[in-house]
């Protein structure tokens, strides 16, 4: 029987130190950091690797979908941390989607799009 334990993605960073600060402010914990890669997590099963590597076309076509248990709390955190202005990124307030998810959008400093939502 094939059984998966965890899936991680490698997220590109145009400005590596800025992206490290962004993801920490967004609510992820830097588990370890090195010159070329950092490991971030939030909870037991949510993690990714931030890489000191950037290709514009790849970064701007990269989408992350994070499901959370309280999208309003995450949105309030984004607002309280002033993520948009502080990091010069675009954010879009939560909206109910026809596929049964309430989600908001935030772009990271490299152009990676994050959809953060919960089932409704």
JSON list of C-alpha atoms in Angstrom, two decimals:
[
{"chain": "A", "resi": 1, "resn": "UNK", "atom": "CA", "xyz": [0.00, 0.00, 0.00]},
{"chain": "A", "resi": 2, "resn": "UNK", "atom": "CA", "xyz": [1.33, 3.44, -0.93]},
{"chain": "A", "resi": 3, "resn": "UNK", "atom": "CA", "xyz": [1.04, 5.93, 1.92]},
{"chain": "A", "resi": 4, "resn": "UNK", "atom": "CA", "xyz": [2.09, 9.59, 1.89]},
{"chain": "A", "resi": 5, "resn": "UNK", "atom": "CA", "xyz": [3.25, 11.34, 5.03]},
{"chain": "A", "resi": 6, "resn": "UNK", "atom": "CA", "xyz": [3.78, 14.90, 3.88]},
{"chain": "A", "resi": 7, "resn": "UNK", "atom": "CA", "xyz": [4.11, 16.97, 0.74]},
{"chain": "A", "resi": 8, "resn": "UNK", "atom": "CA", "xyz": [6.34, 20.05, 0.73]},
{"chain": "A", "resi": 9, "resn": "UNK", "atom": "CA", "xyz": [6.90, 22.58, -1.99]},
{"chain": "A", "resi": 10, "resn": "UNK", "atom": "CA", "xyz": [9.88, 24.78, -2.77]},
{"chain": "A", "resi": 11, "resn": "UNK", "atom": "CA", "xyz": [8.85, 28.44, -2.90]},
{"chain": "A", "resi": 12, "resn": "UNK", "atom": "CA", "xyz": [11.10, 30.87, -4.81]},
{"chain": "A", "resi": 13, "resn": "UNK", "atom": "CA", "xyz": [12.42, 34.07, -3.25]},
{"chain": "A", "resi": 14, "resn": "UNK", "atom": "CA", "xyz": [13.57, 37.10, -5.22]},
{"chain": "A", "resi": 15, "resn": "UNK", "atom": "CA", "xyz": [14.77, 38.87, -2.07]},
{"chain": "A", "resi": 16, "resn": "UNK", "atom": "CA", "xyz": [15.53, 36.00, 0.29]},
{"chain": "A", "resi": 17, "resn": "UNK", "atom": "CA", "xyz": [15.83, 37.98, 3.59]},
{"chain": "A", "resi": 18, "resn": "UNK", "atom": "CA", "xyz": [12.64, 39.92, 2.78]},
{"chain": "A", "resi": 19, "resn": "UNK", "atom": "CA", "xyz": [10.76, 36.69, 2.02]},
{"chain": "A", "resi": 20, "resn": "UNK", "atom": "CA", "xyz": [12.02, 35.11, 5.25]},
{"chain": "A", "resi": 21, "resn": "UNK", "atom": "CA", "xyz": [10.67, 38.11, 7.20]},
{"chain": "A", "resi": 22, "resn": "UNK", "atom": "CA", "xyz": [7.39, 38.02, 5.24]},
{"chain": "A", "resi": 23, "resn": "UNK", "atom": "CA", "xyz": [6.68, 34.38, 6.01]},
{"chain": "A", "resi": 24, "resn": "UNK", "atom": "CA", "xyz": [7.55, 34.83, 9.67]},
{"chain": "A", "resi": 25, "resn": "UNK", "atom": "CA", "xyz": [5.17, 37.82, 9.88]},
{"chain": "A", "resi": 26, "resn": "UNK", "atom": "CA", "xyz": [2.49, 35.86, 8.01]},
{"chain": "A", "resi": 27, "resn": "UNK", "atom": "CA", "xyz": [2.49, 33.25, 10.79]},
{"chain": "A", "resi": 28, "resn": "UNK", "atom": "CA", "xyz": [4.97, 30.57, 9.81]},
{"chain": "A", "resi": 29, "resn": "UNK", "atom": "CA", "xyz": [7.79, 29.44, 12.09]},
{"chain": "A", "resi": 30, "resn": "UNK", "atom": "CA", "xyz": [11.29, 29.25, 10.65]},
{"chain": "A", "resi": 31, "resn": "UNK", "atom": "CA", "xyz": [12.39, 25.78, 11.79]},
{"chain": "A", "resi": 32, "resn": "UNK", "atom": "CA", "xyz": [15.84, 26.14, 10.25]},
{"chain": "A", "resi": 33, "resn": "UNK", "atom": "CA", "xyz": [17.53, 28.61, 7.95]},
{"chain": "A", "resi": 34, "resn": "UNK", "atom": "CA", "xyz": [20.62, 28.46, 5.76]},
{"chain": "A", "resi": 35, "resn": "UNK", "atom": "CA", "xyz": [22.07, 30.68, 3.04]},
{"chain": "A", "resi": 36, "resn": "UNK", "atom": "CA", "xyz": [20.22, 28.94, 0.20]},
{"chain": "A", "resi": 37, "resn": "UNK", "atom": "CA", "xyz": [17.12, 27.48, 1.85]},
{"chain": "A", "resi": 38, "resn": "UNK", "atom": "CA", "xyz": [14.82, 27.83, 4.87]},
{"chain": "A", "resi": 39, "resn": "UNK", "atom": "CA", "xyz": [12.26, 25.45, 6.29]},
{"chain": "A", "resi": 40, "resn": "UNK", "atom": "CA", "xyz": [9.01, 27.02, 7.52]},
{"chain": "A", "resi": 41, "resn": "UNK", "atom": "CA", "xyz": [6.08, 25.36, 9.25]},
{"chain": "A", "resi": 42, "resn": "UNK", "atom": "CA", "xyz": [2.72, 26.10, 10.82]},
{"chain": "A", "resi": 43, "resn": "UNK", "atom": "CA", "xyz": [1.22, 23.22, 12.72]},
{"chain": "A", "resi": 44, "resn": "UNK", "atom": "CA", "xyz": [2.10, 19.57, 12.36]},
{"chain": "A", "resi": 45, "resn": "UNK", "atom": "CA", "xyz": [1.31, 19.02, 8.68]},
{"chain": "A", "resi": 46, "resn": "UNK", "atom": "CA", "xyz": [1.91, 22.37, 7.02]},
{"chain": "A", "resi": 47, "resn": "UNK", "atom": "CA", "xyz": [5.44, 23.14, 5.87]},
{"chain": "A", "resi": 48, "resn": "UNK", "atom": "CA", "xyz": [7.39, 24.43, 2.89]},
{"chain": "A", "resi": 49, "resn": "UNK", "atom": "CA", "xyz": [10.93, 25.22, 1.86]},
{"chain": "A", "resi": 50, "resn": "UNK", "atom": "CA", "xyz": [11.81, 28.77, 0.89]},
{"chain": "A", "resi": 51, "resn": "UNK", "atom": "CA", "xyz": [14.66, 28.82, -1.57]},
{"chain": "A", "resi": 52, "resn": "UNK", "atom": "CA", "xyz": [17.10, 31.58, -2.37]},
{"chain": "A", "resi": 53, "resn": "UNK", "atom": "CA", "xyz": [16.28, 31.16, -6.06]},
{"chain": "A", "resi": 54, "resn": "UNK", "atom": "CA", "xyz": [14.08, 33.19, -8.38]},
{"chain": "A", "resi": 55, "resn": "UNK", "atom": "CA", "xyz": [12.79, 33.00, -11.93]},
{"chain": "A", "resi": 56, "resn": "UNK", "atom": "CA", "xyz": [10.15, 35.69, -12.54]},
{"chain": "A", "resi": 57, "resn": "UNK", "atom": "CA", "xyz": [7.94, 33.58, -14.82]},
{"chain": "A", "resi": 58, "resn": "UNK", "atom": "CA", "xyz": [7.91, 30.70, -12.35]},
{"chain": "A", "resi": 59, "resn": "UNK", "atom": "CA", "xyz": [7.28, 32.82, -9.26]},
{"chain": "A", "resi": 60, "resn": "UNK", "atom": "CA", "xyz": [4.43, 34.74, -10.86]},
{"chain": "A", "resi": 61, "resn": "UNK", "atom": "CA", "xyz": [2.73, 31.48, -11.88]},
{"chain": "A", "resi": 62, "resn": "UNK", "atom": "CA", "xyz": [3.10, 29.83, -8.47]},
{"chain": "A", "resi": 63, "resn": "UNK", "atom": "CA", "xyz": [-0.03, 29.38, -6.33]},
{"chain": "A", "resi": 64, "resn": "UNK", "atom": "CA", "xyz": [-0.27, 28.06, -2.78]},
{"chain": "A", "resi": 65, "resn": "UNK", "atom": "CA", "xyz": [-3.61, 27.02, -1.27]},
{"chain": "A", "resi": 66, "resn": "UNK", "atom": "CA", "xyz": [-3.64, 26.94, 2.53]},
{"chain": "A", "resi": 67, "resn": "UNK", "atom": "CA", "xyz": [-6.70, 25.60, 4.30]},
{"chain": "A", "resi": 68, "resn": "UNK", "atom": "CA", "xyz": [-7.14, 26.88, 7.86]},
{"chain": "A", "resi": 69, "resn": "UNK", "atom": "CA", "xyz": [-9.73, 26.42, 10.58]},
{"chain": "A", "resi": 70, "resn": "UNK", "atom": "CA", "xyz": [-10.48, 30.16, 11.01]},
{"chain": "A", "resi": 71, "resn": "UNK", "atom": "CA", "xyz": [-9.94, 32.30, 7.92]},
{"chain": "A", "resi": 72, "resn": "UNK", "atom": "CA", "xyz": [-11.16, 35.45, 9.71]},
{"chain": "A", "resi": 73, "resn": "UNK", "atom": "CA", "xyz": [-8.47, 35.03, 12.38]},
{"chain": "A", "resi": 74, "resn": "UNK", "atom": "CA", "xyz": [-5.81, 34.67, 9.67]},
{"chain": "A", "resi": 75, "resn": "UNK", "atom": "CA", "xyz": [-7.15, 37.75, 7.86]},
{"chain": "A", "resi": 76, "resn": "UNK", "atom": "CA", "xyz": [-7.18, 39.72, 11.14]},
{"chain": "A", "resi": 77, "resn": "UNK", "atom": "CA", "xyz": [-3.55, 38.66, 11.67]},
{"chain": "A", "resi": 78, "resn": "UNK", "atom": "CA", "xyz": [-2.59, 39.85, 8.15]},
{"chain": "A", "resi": 79, "resn": "UNK", "atom": "CA", "xyz": [-4.24, 43.20, 8.91]},
{"chain": "A", "resi": 80, "resn": "UNK", "atom": "CA", "xyz": [-2.69, 43.51, 12.39]},
{"chain": "A", "resi": 81, "resn": "UNK", "atom": "CA", "xyz": [0.78, 42.76, 11.00]},
{"chain": "A", "resi": 82, "resn": "UNK", "atom": "CA", "xyz": [0.15, 45.30, 8.21]},
{"chain": "A", "resi": 83, "resn": "UNK", "atom": "CA", "xyz": [1.45, 42.71, 5.74]},
{"chain": "A", "resi": 84, "resn": "UNK", "atom": "CA", "xyz": [0.38, 44.60, 2.61]},
{"chain": "A", "resi": 85, "resn": "UNK", "atom": "CA", "xyz": [2.11, 47.90, 3.37]},
{"chain": "A", "resi": 86, "resn": "UNK", "atom": "CA", "xyz": [4.99, 46.45, 5.38]},
{"chain": "A", "resi": 87, "resn": "UNK", "atom": "CA", "xyz": [6.09, 44.14, 2.56]},
{"chain": "A", "resi": 88, "resn": "UNK", "atom": "CA", "xyz": [4.71, 46.05, -0.44]},
{"chain": "A", "resi": 89, "resn": "UNK", "atom": "CA", "xyz": [2.39, 43.20, -1.42]},
{"chain": "A", "resi": 90, "resn": "UNK", "atom": "CA", "xyz": [-1.18, 43.00, -2.58]},
{"chain": "A", "resi": 91, "resn": "UNK", "atom": "CA", "xyz": [-3.89, 41.52, -0.36]},
{"chain": "A", "resi": 92, "resn": "UNK", "atom": "CA", "xyz": [-7.55, 40.86, -1.18]},
{"chain": "A", "resi": 93, "resn": "UNK", "atom": "CA", "xyz": [-10.15, 40.57, 1.59]},
{"chain": "A", "resi": 94, "resn": "UNK", "atom": "CA", "xyz": [-11.99, 37.30, 2.28]},
{"chain": "A", "resi": 95, "resn": "UNK", "atom": "CA", "xyz": [-14.80, 36.32, -0.07]},
{"chain": "A", "resi": 96, "resn": "UNK", "atom": "CA", "xyz": [-17.11, 33.33, -0.27]},
{"chain": "A", "resi": 97, "resn": "UNK", "atom": "CA", "xyz": [-16.35, 31.28, -3.36]},
{"chain": "A", "resi": 98, "resn": "UNK", "atom": "CA", "xyz": [-18.92, 29.19, -5.27]},
{"chain": "A", "resi": 99, "resn": "UNK", "atom": "CA", "xyz": [-16.86, 26.05, -4.59]},
{"chain": "A", "resi": 100, "resn": "UNK", "atom": "CA", "xyz": [-17.63, 26.28, -0.85]},
{"chain": "A", "resi": 101, "resn": "UNK", "atom": "CA", "xyz": [-14.55, 28.04, 0.49]},
{"chain": "A", "resi": 102, "resn": "UNK", "atom": "CA", "xyz": [-14.24, 31.46, 2.10]},
{"chain": "A", "resi": 103, "resn": "UNK", "atom": "CA", "xyz": [-10.76, 32.69, 1.21]},
{"chain": "A", "resi": 104, "resn": "UNK", "atom": "CA", "xyz": [-8.53, 35.72, 0.99]},
{"chain": "A", "resi": 105, "resn": "UNK", "atom": "CA", "xyz": [-5.53, 36.34, -1.21]},
{"chain": "A", "resi": 106, "resn": "UNK", "atom": "CA", "xyz": [-2.07, 37.60, -0.42]},
{"chain": "A", "resi": 107, "resn": "UNK", "atom": "CA", "xyz": [0.88, 37.80, -2.76]},
{"chain": "A", "resi": 108, "resn": "UNK", "atom": "CA", "xyz": [4.35, 37.29, -1.33]},
{"chain": "A", "resi": 109, "resn": "UNK", "atom": "CA", "xyz": [7.24, 39.67, -2.15]},
{"chain": "A", "resi": 110, "resn": "UNK", "atom": "CA", "xyz": [8.27, 37.47, -5.13]},
{"chain": "A", "resi": 111, "resn": "UNK", "atom": "CA", "xyz": [4.80, 37.35, -6.68]},
{"chain": "A", "resi": 112, "resn": "UNK", "atom": "CA", "xyz": [3.73, 33.95, -5.33]},
{"chain": "A", "resi": 113, "resn": "UNK", "atom": "CA", "xyz": [-0.04, 33.94, -4.85]},
{"chain": "A", "resi": 114, "resn": "UNK", "atom": "CA", "xyz": [-1.44, 32.51, -1.61]},
{"chain": "A", "resi": 115, "resn": "UNK", "atom": "CA", "xyz": [-5.12, 31.58, -1.27]},
{"chain": "A", "resi": 116, "resn": "UNK", "atom": "CA", "xyz": [-5.88, 31.14, 2.41]},
{"chain": "A", "resi": 117, "resn": "UNK", "atom": "CA", "xyz": [-9.30, 29.79, 3.22]},
{"chain": "A", "resi": 118, "resn": "UNK", "atom": "CA", "xyz": [-11.68, 27.57, 5.08]},
{"chain": "A", "resi": 119, "resn": "UNK", "atom": "CA", "xyz": [-14.68, 25.47, 4.13]},
{"chain": "A", "resi": 120, "resn": "UNK", "atom": "CA", "xyz": [-18.06, 27.12, 4.56]}
]
